Coordinates of C-alpha atoms in Angstrom, one line a residue:
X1 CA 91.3 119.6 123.5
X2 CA 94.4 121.9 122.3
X3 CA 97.8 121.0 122.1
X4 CA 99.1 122.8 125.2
X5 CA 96.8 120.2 127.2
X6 CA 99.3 117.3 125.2
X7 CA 102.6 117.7 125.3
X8 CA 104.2 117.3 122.4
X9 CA 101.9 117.8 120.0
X10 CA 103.2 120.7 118.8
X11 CA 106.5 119.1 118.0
X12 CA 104.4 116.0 116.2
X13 CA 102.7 118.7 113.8
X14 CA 106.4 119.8 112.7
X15 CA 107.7 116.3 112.1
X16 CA 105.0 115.7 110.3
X17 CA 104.9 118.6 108.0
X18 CA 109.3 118.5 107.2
X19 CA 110.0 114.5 107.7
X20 CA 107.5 112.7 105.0
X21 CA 107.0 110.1 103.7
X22 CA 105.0 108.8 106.8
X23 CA 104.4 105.3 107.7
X24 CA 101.5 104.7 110.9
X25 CA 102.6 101.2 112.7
X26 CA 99.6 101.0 115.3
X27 CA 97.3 98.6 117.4
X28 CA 94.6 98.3 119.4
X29 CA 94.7 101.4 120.9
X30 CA 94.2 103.2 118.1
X31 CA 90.6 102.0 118.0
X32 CA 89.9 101.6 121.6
X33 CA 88.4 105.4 121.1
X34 CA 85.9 104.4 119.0
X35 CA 84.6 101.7 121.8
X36 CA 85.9 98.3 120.2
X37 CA 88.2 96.4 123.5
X38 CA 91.3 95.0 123.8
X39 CA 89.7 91.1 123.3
X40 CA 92.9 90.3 125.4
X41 CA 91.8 92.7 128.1
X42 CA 89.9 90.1 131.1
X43 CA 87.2 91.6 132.8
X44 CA 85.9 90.7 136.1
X45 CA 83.1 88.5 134.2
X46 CA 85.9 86.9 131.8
X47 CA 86.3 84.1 133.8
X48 CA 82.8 83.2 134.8
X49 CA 82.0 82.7 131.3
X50 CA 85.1 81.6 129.7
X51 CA 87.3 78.5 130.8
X52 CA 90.7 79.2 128.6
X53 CA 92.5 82.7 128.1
X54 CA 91.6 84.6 125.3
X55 CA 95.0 83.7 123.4
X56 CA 94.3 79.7 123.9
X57 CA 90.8 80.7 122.3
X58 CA 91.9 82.3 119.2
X59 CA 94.5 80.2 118.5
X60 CA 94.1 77.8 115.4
X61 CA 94.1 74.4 117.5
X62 CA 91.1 75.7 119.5
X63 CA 89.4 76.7 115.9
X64 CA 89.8 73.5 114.6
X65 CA 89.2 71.0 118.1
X66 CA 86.3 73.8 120.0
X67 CA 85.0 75.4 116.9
X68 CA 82.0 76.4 118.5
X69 CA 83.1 77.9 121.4
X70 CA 85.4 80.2 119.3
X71 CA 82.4 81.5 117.3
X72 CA 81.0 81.5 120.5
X73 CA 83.7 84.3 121.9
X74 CA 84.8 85.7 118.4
X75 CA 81.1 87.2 118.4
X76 CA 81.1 88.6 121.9
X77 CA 84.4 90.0 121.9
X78 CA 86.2 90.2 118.1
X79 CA 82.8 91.6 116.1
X80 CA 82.6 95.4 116.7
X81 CA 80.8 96.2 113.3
X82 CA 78.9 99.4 114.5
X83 CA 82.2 101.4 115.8
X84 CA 82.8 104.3 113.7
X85 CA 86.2 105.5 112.9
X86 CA 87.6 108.0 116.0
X87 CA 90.0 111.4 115.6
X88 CA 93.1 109.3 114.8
X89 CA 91.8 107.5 111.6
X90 CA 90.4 110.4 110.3
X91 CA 93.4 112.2 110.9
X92 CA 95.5 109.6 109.1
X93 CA 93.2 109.2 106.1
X94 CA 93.4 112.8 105.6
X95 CA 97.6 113.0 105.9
X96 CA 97.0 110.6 103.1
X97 CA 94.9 112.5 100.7
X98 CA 97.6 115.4 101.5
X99 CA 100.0 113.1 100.3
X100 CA 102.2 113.3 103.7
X101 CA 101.0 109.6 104.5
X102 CA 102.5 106.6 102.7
X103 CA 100.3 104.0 104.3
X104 CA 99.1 102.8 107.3
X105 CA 100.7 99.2 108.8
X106 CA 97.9 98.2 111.4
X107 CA 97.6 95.0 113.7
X108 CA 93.4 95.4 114.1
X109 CA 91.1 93.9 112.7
X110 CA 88.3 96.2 112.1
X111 CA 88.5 97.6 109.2
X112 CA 88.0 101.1 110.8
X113 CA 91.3 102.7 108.6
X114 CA 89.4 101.7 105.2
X115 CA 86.4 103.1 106.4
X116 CA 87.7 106.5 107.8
X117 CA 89.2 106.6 104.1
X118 CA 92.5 105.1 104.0
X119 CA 93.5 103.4 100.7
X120 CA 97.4 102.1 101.4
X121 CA 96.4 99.8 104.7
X122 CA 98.6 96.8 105.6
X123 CA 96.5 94.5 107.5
X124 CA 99.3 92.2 109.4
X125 CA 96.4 90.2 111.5
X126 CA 93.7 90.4 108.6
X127 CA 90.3 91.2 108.5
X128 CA 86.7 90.3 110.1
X129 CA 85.1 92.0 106.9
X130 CA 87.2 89.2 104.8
X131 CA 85.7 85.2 105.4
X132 CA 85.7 82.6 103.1
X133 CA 84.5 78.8 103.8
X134 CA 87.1 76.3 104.2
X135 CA 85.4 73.6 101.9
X136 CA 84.6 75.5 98.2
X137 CA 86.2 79.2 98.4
X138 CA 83.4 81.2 98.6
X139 CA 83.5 85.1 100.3
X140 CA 81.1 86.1 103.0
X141 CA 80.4 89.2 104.9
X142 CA 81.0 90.0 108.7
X143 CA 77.5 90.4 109.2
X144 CA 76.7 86.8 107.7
X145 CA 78.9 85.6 110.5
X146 CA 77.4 87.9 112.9
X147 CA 74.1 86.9 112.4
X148 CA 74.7 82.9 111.7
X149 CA 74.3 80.2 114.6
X150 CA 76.8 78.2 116.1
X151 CA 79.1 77.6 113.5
X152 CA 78.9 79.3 110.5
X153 CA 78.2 77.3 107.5
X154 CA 78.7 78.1 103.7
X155 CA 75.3 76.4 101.7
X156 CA 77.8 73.8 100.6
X157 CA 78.5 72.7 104.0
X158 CA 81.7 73.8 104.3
X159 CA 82.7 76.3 107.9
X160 CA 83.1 79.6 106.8
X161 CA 86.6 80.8 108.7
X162 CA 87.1 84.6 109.1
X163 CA 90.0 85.6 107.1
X164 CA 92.2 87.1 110.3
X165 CA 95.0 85.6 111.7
X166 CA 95.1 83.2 115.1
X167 CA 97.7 82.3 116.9
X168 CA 99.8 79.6 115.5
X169 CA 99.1 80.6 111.8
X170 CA 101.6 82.4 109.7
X171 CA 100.9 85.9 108.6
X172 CA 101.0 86.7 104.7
X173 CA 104.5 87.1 103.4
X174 CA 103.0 89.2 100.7
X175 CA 102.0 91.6 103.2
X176 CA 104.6 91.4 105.7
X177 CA 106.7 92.3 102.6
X178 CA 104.8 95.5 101.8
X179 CA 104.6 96.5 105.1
X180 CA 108.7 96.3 105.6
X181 CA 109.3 98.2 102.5
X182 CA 107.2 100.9 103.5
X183 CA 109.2 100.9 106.8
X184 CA 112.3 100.7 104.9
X185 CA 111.3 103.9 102.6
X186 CA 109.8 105.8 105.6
X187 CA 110.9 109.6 106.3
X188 CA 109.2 109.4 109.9
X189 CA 107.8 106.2 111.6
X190 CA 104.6 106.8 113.8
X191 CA 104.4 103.9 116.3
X192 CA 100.8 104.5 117.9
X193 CA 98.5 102.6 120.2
X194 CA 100.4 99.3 120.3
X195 CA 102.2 97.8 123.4
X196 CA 104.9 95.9 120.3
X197 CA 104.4 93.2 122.3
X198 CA 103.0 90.8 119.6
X199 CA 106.1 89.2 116.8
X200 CA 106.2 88.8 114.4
X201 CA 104.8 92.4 114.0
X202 CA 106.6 94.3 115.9
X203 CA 109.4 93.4 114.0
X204 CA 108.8 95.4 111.5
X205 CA 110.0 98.0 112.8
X206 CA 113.4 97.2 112.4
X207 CA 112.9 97.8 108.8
X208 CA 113.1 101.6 109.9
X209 CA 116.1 103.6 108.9
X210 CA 114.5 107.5 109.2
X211 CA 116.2 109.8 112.1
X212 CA 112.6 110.4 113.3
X213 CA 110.7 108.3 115.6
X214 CA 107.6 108.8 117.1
X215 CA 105.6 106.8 119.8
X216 CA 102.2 107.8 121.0
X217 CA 101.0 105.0 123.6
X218 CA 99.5 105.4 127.0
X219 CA 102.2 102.6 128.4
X220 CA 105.7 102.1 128.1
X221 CA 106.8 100.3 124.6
X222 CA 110.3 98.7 124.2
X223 CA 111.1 101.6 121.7
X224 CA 110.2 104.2 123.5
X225 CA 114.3 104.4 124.2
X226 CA 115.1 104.8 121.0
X227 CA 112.2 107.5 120.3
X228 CA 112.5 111.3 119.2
X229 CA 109.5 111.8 120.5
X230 CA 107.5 110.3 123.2
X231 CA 103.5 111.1 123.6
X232 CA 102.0 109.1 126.1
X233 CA 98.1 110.0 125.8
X234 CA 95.3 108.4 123.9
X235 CA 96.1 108.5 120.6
X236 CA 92.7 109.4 119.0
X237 CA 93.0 112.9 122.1
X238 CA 96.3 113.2 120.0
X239 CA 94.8 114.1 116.5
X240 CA 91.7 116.4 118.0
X241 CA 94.9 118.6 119.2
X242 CA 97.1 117.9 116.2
X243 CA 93.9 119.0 114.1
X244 CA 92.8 122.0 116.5
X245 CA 96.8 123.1 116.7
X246 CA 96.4 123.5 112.6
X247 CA 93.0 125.1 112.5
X248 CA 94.4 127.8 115.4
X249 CA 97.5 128.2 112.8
X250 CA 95.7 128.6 109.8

């Protein structure tokens, strides 16, 4: 993959070289590459084994009134702890080492930025590698809620709630604070594999006051108006051309 097969690459490599500080605002796109779903995405098997919509079920009521049939789904469809960071979280890891990358704003859950190296990551919907039980405090892995049955349980008792955000739950104001001023202090804004469909995220972006915008998504996004540059290809194709466009240069 070079960057005459995806437009615009070219011009993304020379925003990113003149326009720093960079700030990455992205979503689930950005790690559908590396094989983890869209949980909202409804297969023709959804309904067969599911009776509510996939927001009803990771909503907080449902937690607290059908506990077990969120573990039930949260297993099946939010646990993806094999996926291996893909081109695009490599890529941004390693703008960050070059000290192009301020920090990474991201609406997944997976941990996948951490673990392709990324230090500065603003995790708006949390974490499944972050659980705690409800009852005494304590911390517990993603593979001891993997591997419990039914509902997980801390040896106290207590139900030991993954630490992401559901529907109906407020995110961090800590956070959401970081993430803004990062926005705020941004010399280019890289909007990439989200839809901006989900607020209070999206936002965010209003924060921005940089002349350069870029959007990398496969489908329309409501900024894609207001963009400098428009990419619409998967973003992880994006940053094996971005890469292979530097390695020609060099």
């Amino acid at each position: 993959m070079d960057g005459e097969r995806v437009p615009g690459v070219g011009r993304l490599g020379e925003l990113v070289e003149c326009c720093g500080p960079i700030v990455f605002f992205g979503g689930a796109g950005v790690s559908t590459e590396s094989g983890i779903p869209d949980f909202r995405g409804q297969d023709g098997l959804y309904r067969q084994e599911w009776a509510y919509p996939p927001e009803e079920i990771v909503s907080h009521s449902f937690f607290t009134q059908k506990t077990q049939e969120f573990y039930r789904f949260y297993r099946q469809k939010m646990l993806w702890l094999e996926a291996e960071p893909n081109a695009a979280h490599r890529g941004l890891a390693r703008w960050e080492r070059e000290g192009k990358l301020l920090s990474v704003i991201t609406q997944n859950i997976d941990g996948l930025h951490q673990a392709a190296g990324s230090r500065r990551v603003w995790e708006l919907h949390g974490s499944v590698h972050r659980n705690h039980c409800l009852a005494c405090g304590r911390e517990f892995s993603a593979r001891f809620i993997r591997d419990s049955q039914d509902i997980p349980r801390c040896p106290c008792g207590g139900i030991v709630k993954p630490d992401v955000v559901l529907y109906e739950e407020g995110l961090d104001s800590a956070i959401l604070q970081g993430a803004a001023s990062d926005i705020a202090r941004a010399g280019l804004l890289i909007i990439g594999g989200t839809s901006l469909g989900v607020y209070p995220a999206a936002g965010l972006i209003d924060y921005y006051r940089g002349k350069e915008l870029v959007v990398i998504n496969r489908s329309p996004t409501p900024r894609d108006a207001q963009a400098t540059l428009l990419i619409t290809a998967p973003i992880g194709e994006v940053f094996q051309a971005l890469a292979g466009n530097k390695e020609v240069q060099s």
